[in-house]
Amino acid sequence: MDTDIGTSLQQPALEAFNGLTPDQYALVMQKGRVKKLQAKAYLFHQGDPAVNCFLVNQGRLKLTKLNEQGKEAIIRYVGPGELTAAVAVLRNRTYPVTAEAAAETNLTLWDKPAMMDLMHQYPDITINLLSMALERLDELQQRYLEICTEQVDQRIARSLLRFMQRAGVKVPHGIKIDIPLSRQNIADYTGTTLFTVSRTISRWEKRGWVKSGRESIIVTDPHALVQFAETG
Amino acid sequence: MDTDIGTSLQQPALEAFNGLTPDQYALVMQKGRVKKLQAKAYLFHQGDPAVNCFLVNQGRLKLTKLNEQGKEAIIRYVGPGELTAAVAVLRNRTYPVTAEAAAETNLTLWDKPAMMDLMHQYPDITINLLSMALERLDELQQRYLEICTEQVDQRIARSLLRFMQRAGVKVPHGIKIDIPLSRQNIADYTGTTLFTVSRTISRWEKRGWVKSGRESIIVTDPHALVQFAETG
DNA sequence: CGCTCTATTGATAAACCTCAAATACAGTGG
DNA sequence: CCACTGTATTTGAGGTTTATCAATAGAGCG
């Protein structure tokens, strides 16, 4: 685990188009269409026929999955520079998740044929996509390990740290997570209930590890959280 | 979920090399080296520098991940025709998981440079790898949803069904899972303890849904299991 | 100010884990 | 073939974690 937290925040990697010249990049972006989403608007639903691939320019998407009984798990948040729904487009499937704007969001999208063209024209894109998919696989495996082996409060600690690294901004007395996160969201992300999350975060607030408000969390003592995440 | 279980078992997909002519395929295989593993032998450990990419010809690999406290989660079993460790080779990382032979296993391996050459020479391979990575991501997302939202016995049911579909062979009164699976293995796969697994399977055995022995499970009533997995 | 949505907190119950002990099983060597 | 050994499995008792439910408080918005 990274012990030097808070120094290397937010590195919006436009990894999918790495290796392209600026001209090529401009061309690729021209081929896409732009779209805006209000907060809480849905982009697509799990089970919809997959038609587009999306790049987040600004804002953030929340990807969730529902089971038969209607219970929900948050798979991940997609931030600026990140791509989503390549899965479905490539394997000719319906979308395996639901995408909702967590805040006002700004996208570029390509339809299936366009995406296929790009991949054939610029093989680097395919390699980048593969690399990104493997990266996500790795992250999800890590989270799977955590949820299998650790108890709730440890998992919550890890989640906050993860959010902090991916969406942290410096504020006077700590690092603020720049995603509107309700207790329910954190619960859906860690596989617990909003009650347990609330109790846990209250406890940490009393210890001075975090400061929290309505749908907002500031981590004030990252090292304490890291320590707790690793040793319980 | 697939309701017509037991008819479409075991389809060893050599997906990585789809689209190659037989000649090309032969060439690719020639460039790899062959290796044999006894049951329980380790192929590589989490954290080892990644040097090779592996294709399982016969047998099965068990991929696991350990946390800081030494607790283990089984990420997946890799069967004939499936590839593993492409992650690490591509992203220039150490192996993110540990690979152990679950039974006597027979592999073909390529080192990093060879793998890179292949990907450049046959772009189809890159696309296939991407497709496979996305497929696994999808599967893991599904399992993540399950572990987040369902309780232990439901998850055990789903796991048995998953194993059955991937490694099931027909026997007189049901479908046998052709992997040596201890209670502990099932527990590590579903995120519970061997005791809970044991109790659960005993219950199902009394109901006639499964028949089990030492490290062996035969599913005798798949539909009952499916029903249970979906409704609890 | 009233309405709605989010968060807190407590009491209670359920699910599940931990630990201990007994039993079953497979393989080995006599 | 049998006894022996090491592992896997079963089962029970008891405790912990966490979910569930209910009631209350706070925040934001028109």
mmCIF file of N, CA and C in Angstrom, chain B residues 54-118:
data_model
loop_
_atom_site.group_PDB
_atom_site.id
_atom_site.type_symbol
_atom_site.label_atom_id
_atom_site.label_comp_id
_atom_site.label_asym_id
_atom_site.label_seq_id
_atom_site.Cartn_x
_atom_site.Cartn_y
_atom_site.Cartn_z
ATOM 1 N N PHE B 54 0.509 -17.822 -19.411
ATOM 2 C CA PHE B 54 0.278 -19.264 -19.432
ATOM 3 C C PHE B 54 -1.035 -19.660 -20.078
ATOM 4 N N LEU B 55 -0.969 -20.729 -20.849
ATOM 5 C CA LEU B 55 -2.178 -21.317 -21.405
ATOM 6 C C LEU B 55 -2.346 -22.707 -20.804
ATOM 7 N N VAL B 56 -3.493 -22.980 -20.230
ATOM 8 C CA VAL B 56 -3.738 -24.304 -19.651
ATOM 9 C C VAL B 56 -4.175 -25.263 -20.753
ATOM 10 N N ASN B 57 -3.450 -26.353 -20.910
ATOM 11 C CA ASN B 57 -3.840 -27.359 -21.888
ATOM 12 C C ASN B 57 -4.728 -28.419 -21.240
ATOM 13 N N GLN B 58 -4.230 -28.947 -20.124
ATOM 14 C CA GLN B 58 -5.014 -29.922 -19.360
ATOM 15 C C GLN B 58 -4.902 -29.571 -17.895
ATOM 16 N N GLY B 59 -5.884 -29.969 -17.136
ATOM 17 C CA GLY B 59 -5.834 -29.728 -15.697
ATOM 18 C C GLY B 59 -6.491 -28.422 -15.328
ATOM 19 N N ARG B 60 -6.058 -27.859 -14.202
ATOM 20 C CA ARG B 60 -6.713 -26.633 -13.747
ATOM 21 C C ARG B 60 -5.831 -25.882 -12.755
ATOM 22 N N LEU B 61 -5.809 -24.574 -12.926
ATOM 23 C CA LEU B 61 -5.072 -23.727 -11.994
ATOM 24 C C LEU B 61 -6.040 -23.047 -11.049
ATOM 25 N N LYS B 62 -5.605 -22.882 -9.826
ATOM 26 C CA LYS B 62 -6.392 -22.128 -8.854
ATOM 27 C C LYS B 62 -5.687 -20.796 -8.629
ATOM 28 N N LEU B 63 -6.392 -19.701 -8.889
ATOM 29 C CA LEU B 63 -5.813 -18.377 -8.668
ATOM 30 C C LEU B 63 -6.330 -17.799 -7.360
ATOM 31 N N THR B 64 -5.417 -17.435 -6.486
ATOM 32 C CA THR B 64 -5.831 -16.879 -5.196
ATOM 33 C C THR B 64 -5.123 -15.569 -4.921
ATOM 34 N N LYS B 65 -5.656 -14.874 -3.958
ATOM 35 C CA LYS B 65 -5.082 -13.607 -3.539
ATOM 36 C C LYS B 65 -5.063 -13.593 -2.014
ATOM 37 N N LEU B 66 -3.997 -13.119 -1.442
ATOM 38 C CA LEU B 66 -3.849 -13.067 0.014
ATOM 39 C C LEU B 66 -3.879 -11.633 0.490
ATOM 40 N N ASN B 67 -4.456 -11.379 1.656
ATOM 41 C CA ASN B 67 -4.347 -10.025 2.211
ATOM 42 C C ASN B 67 -3.225 -9.964 3.250
ATOM 43 N N GLU B 68 -3.070 -8.795 3.841
ATOM 44 C CA GLU B 68 -1.941 -8.594 4.767
ATOM 45 C C GLU B 68 -1.953 -9.569 5.933
ATOM 46 N N GLN B 69 -3.155 -9.960 6.358
ATOM 47 C CA GLN B 69 -3.226 -10.864 7.505
ATOM 48 C C GLN B 69 -3.130 -12.337 7.108
ATOM 49 N N GLY B 70 -2.883 -12.576 5.826
ATOM 50 C CA GLY B 70 -2.717 -13.957 5.385
ATOM 51 C C GLY B 70 -4.021 -14.670 5.060
ATOM 52 N N LYS B 71 -5.130 -13.921 5.092
ATOM 53 C CA LYS B 71 -6.382 -14.560 4.684
ATOM 54 C C LYS B 71 -6.471 -14.621 3.171
ATOM 55 N N GLU B 72 -7.138 -15.643 2.678
ATOM 56 C CA GLU B 72 -7.096 -15.962 1.257
ATOM 57 C C GLU B 72 -8.472 -15.893 0.600
ATOM 58 N N ALA B 73 -8.485 -15.428 -0.650
ATOM 59 C CA ALA B 73 -9.712 -15.500 -1.447
ATOM 60 C C ALA B 73 -9.364 -16.155 -2.777
ATOM 61 N N ILE B 74 -10.241 -17.037 -3.235
ATOM 62 C CA ILE B 74 -10.023 -17.661 -4.538
ATOM 63 C C ILE B 74 -10.630 -16.774 -5.613
ATOM 64 N N ILE B 75 -9.809 -16.303 -6.512
ATOM 65 C CA ILE B 75 -10.271 -15.412 -7.566
ATOM 66 C C ILE B 75 -10.966 -16.190 -8.673
ATOM 67 N N ARG B 76 -10.332 -17.258 -9.138
ATOM 68 C CA ARG B 76 -11.019 -18.132 -10.095
ATOM 69 C C ARG B 76 -10.207 -19.372 -10.372
ATOM 70 N N TYR B 77 -10.843 -20.329 -11.031
ATOM 71 C CA TYR B 77 -10.148 -21.511 -11.511
ATOM 72 C C TYR B 77 -9.984 -21.371 -13.010
ATOM 73 N N VAL B 78 -8.777 -21.676 -13.498
ATOM 74 C CA VAL B 78 -8.488 -21.538 -14.920
ATOM 75 C C VAL B 78 -8.451 -22.924 -15.541
ATOM 76 N N GLY B 79 -9.302 -23.158 -16.523
ATOM 77 C CA GLY B 79 -9.418 -24.488 -17.119
ATOM 78 C C GLY B 79 -8.777 -24.575 -18.488
ATOM 79 N N PRO B 80 -8.862 -25.754 -19.106
ATOM 80 C CA PRO B 80 -8.263 -25.998 -20.419
ATOM 81 C C PRO B 80 -8.705 -24.963 -21.447
ATOM 82 N N GLY B 81 -7.748 -24.461 -22.214
ATOM 83 C CA GLY B 81 -8.058 -23.489 -23.250
ATOM 84 C C GLY B 81 -8.047 -22.068 -22.747
ATOM 85 N N GLU B 82 -7.881 -21.891 -21.442
ATOM 86 C CA GLU B 82 -7.888 -20.533 -20.897
ATOM 87 C C GLU B 82 -6.467 -20.039 -20.617
ATOM 88 N N LEU B 83 -6.359 -18.732 -20.699
ATOM 89 C CA LEU B 83 -5.068 -18.082 -20.573
ATOM 90 C C LEU B 83 -5.012 -17.346 -19.240
ATOM 91 N N THR B 84 -3.827 -17.237 -18.669
ATOM 92 C CA THR B 84 -3.717 -16.408 -17.474
ATOM 93 C C THR B 84 -2.387 -15.663 -17.406
ATOM 94 N N ALA B 85 -2.383 -14.627 -16.586
ATOM 95 C CA ALA B 85 -1.194 -13.801 -16.345
ATOM 96 C C ALA B 85 -0.869 -12.852 -17.483
ATOM 97 N N ALA B 86 -1.829 -12.660 -18.371
ATOM 98 C CA ALA B 86 -1.627 -11.676 -19.427
ATOM 99 C C ALA B 86 -1.536 -10.283 -18.805
ATOM 100 N N VAL B 87 -2.286 -10.083 -17.742
ATOM 101 C CA VAL B 87 -2.279 -8.830 -16.990
ATOM 102 C C VAL B 87 -0.876 -8.347 -16.734
ATOM 103 N N ALA B 88 -0.185 -9.160 -15.992
ATOM 104 C CA ALA B 88 1.099 -8.786 -15.446
ATOM 105 C C ALA B 88 2.097 -8.559 -16.569
ATOM 106 N N VAL B 89 2.049 -9.432 -17.556
ATOM 107 C CA VAL B 89 2.973 -9.318 -18.669
ATOM 108 C C VAL B 89 2.757 -8.000 -19.406
ATOM 109 N N LEU B 90 1.497 -7.662 -19.590
ATOM 110 C CA LEU B 90 1.206 -6.459 -20.353
ATOM 111 C C LEU B 90 1.503 -5.171 -19.626
ATOM 112 N N ARG B 91 1.188 -5.161 -18.353
ATOM 113 C CA ARG B 91 1.348 -3.907 -17.619
ATOM 114 C C ARG B 91 2.676 -3.838 -16.895
ATOM 115 N N ASN B 92 3.523 -4.842 -17.148
ATOM 116 C CA ASN B 92 4.847 -4.773 -16.575
ATOM 117 C C ASN B 92 4.804 -4.716 -15.056
ATOM 118 N N ARG B 93 4.082 -5.623 -14.508
ATOM 119 C CA ARG B 93 3.831 -5.647 -13.079
ATOM 120 C C ARG B 93 4.307 -6.973 -12.502
ATOM 121 N N THR B 94 4.257 -7.060 -11.205
ATOM 122 C CA THR B 94 4.409 -8.371 -10.584
ATOM 123 C C THR B 94 3.067 -9.079 -10.701
ATOM 124 N N TYR B 95 3.082 -10.389 -10.501
ATOM 125 C CA TYR B 95 1.828 -11.124 -10.559
ATOM 126 C C TYR B 95 0.909 -10.647 -9.438
ATOM 127 N N PRO B 96 -0.352 -10.383 -9.761
ATOM 128 C CA PRO B 96 -1.267 -9.877 -8.733
ATOM 129 C C PRO B 96 -1.935 -11.006 -7.953
ATOM 130 N N VAL B 97 -1.721 -12.229 -8.378
ATOM 131 C CA VAL B 97 -2.339 -13.383 -7.720
ATOM 132 C C VAL B 97 -1.324 -14.522 -7.611
ATOM 133 N N THR B 98 -1.699 -15.530 -6.854
ATOM 134 C CA THR B 98 -0.901 -16.751 -6.762
ATOM 135 C C THR B 98 -1.580 -17.832 -7.581
ATOM 136 N N ALA B 99 -0.787 -18.598 -8.337
ATOM 137 C CA ALA B 99 -1.359 -19.673 -9.148
ATOM 138 C C ALA B 99 -0.836 -21.018 -8.671
ATOM 139 N N GLU B 100 -1.778 -21.923 -8.390
ATOM 140 C CA GLU B 100 -1.419 -23.241 -7.889
ATOM 141 C C GLU B 100 -2.185 -24.266 -8.716
ATOM 142 N N ALA B 101 -1.553 -25.403 -8.995
ATOM 143 C CA ALA B 101 -2.248 -26.444 -9.744
ATOM 144 C C ALA B 101 -3.273 -27.106 -8.836
ATOM 145 N N ALA B 102 -4.530 -27.105 -9.255
ATOM 146 C CA ALA B 102 -5.576 -27.748 -8.464
ATOM 147 C C ALA B 102 -5.570 -29.247 -8.714
ATOM 148 N N ALA B 103 -5.031 -29.631 -9.857
ATOM 149 C CA ALA B 103 -4.861 -31.042 -10.205
ATOM 150 C C ALA B 103 -3.600 -31.096 -11.064
ATOM 151 N N GLU B 104 -3.232 -32.270 -11.530
ATOM 152 C CA GLU B 104 -2.075 -32.323 -12.419
ATOM 153 C C GLU B 104 -2.371 -31.474 -13.647
ATOM 154 N N THR B 105 -1.444 -30.595 -13.995
ATOM 155 C CA THR B 105 -1.734 -29.600 -15.021
ATOM 156 C C THR B 105 -0.606 -29.452 -16.022
ATOM 157 N N ASN B 106 -1.012 -29.142 -17.198
ATOM 158 C CA ASN B 106 -0.201 -29.151 -18.384
ATOM 159 C C ASN B 106 -0.326 -27.801 -19.077
ATOM 160 N N LEU B 107 0.798 -27.088 -19.210
ATOM 161 C CA LEU B 107 0.723 -25.710 -19.670
ATOM 162 C C LEU B 107 1.567 -25.439 -20.898
ATOM 163 N N THR B 108 1.218 -24.395 -21.629
ATOM 164 C CA THR B 108 2.146 -23.798 -22.586
ATOM 165 C C THR B 108 2.396 -22.377 -22.109
ATOM 166 N N LEU B 109 3.663 -21.950 -22.184
ATOM 167 C CA LEU B 109 3.957 -20.605 -21.696
ATOM 168 C C LEU B 109 4.777 -19.813 -22.709
ATOM 169 N N TRP B 110 4.568 -18.522 -22.699
ATOM 170 C CA TRP B 110 5.341 -17.597 -23.525
ATOM 171 C C TRP B 110 5.922 -16.525 -22.623
ATOM 172 N N ASP B 111 7.128 -16.127 -22.884
ATOM 173 C CA ASP B 111 7.678 -15.049 -22.067
ATOM 174 C C ASP B 111 7.210 -13.711 -22.619
ATOM 175 N N LYS B 112 7.566 -12.657 -21.914
ATOM 176 C CA LYS B 112 7.098 -11.332 -22.257
ATOM 177 C C LYS B 112 7.385 -10.941 -23.704
ATOM 178 N N PRO B 113 8.649 -10.979 -24.123
ATOM 179 C CA PRO B 113 8.943 -10.553 -25.499
ATOM 180 C C PRO B 113 8.155 -11.359 -26.524
ATOM 181 N N ALA B 114 8.082 -12.667 -26.306
ATOM 182 C CA ALA B 114 7.342 -13.513 -27.247
ATOM 183 C C ALA B 114 5.893 -13.061 -27.334
ATOM 184 N N MET B 115 5.308 -12.779 -26.177
ATOM 185 C CA MET B 115 3.915 -12.367 -26.127
ATOM 186 C C MET B 115 3.723 -11.042 -26.868
ATOM 187 N N MET B 116 4.660 -10.119 -26.663
ATOM 188 C CA MET B 116 4.569 -8.833 -27.334
ATOM 189 C C MET B 116 4.656 -9.019 -28.849
ATOM 190 N N ASP B 117 5.601 -9.852 -29.266
ATOM 191 C CA ASP B 117 5.729 -10.145 -30.693
ATOM 192 C C ASP B 117 4.419 -10.672 -31.263
ATOM 193 N N LEU B 118 3.855 -11.635 -30.575
ATOM 194 C CA LEU B 118 2.618 -12.246 -31.066
ATOM 195 C C LEU B 118 1.523 -11.203 -31.227
#
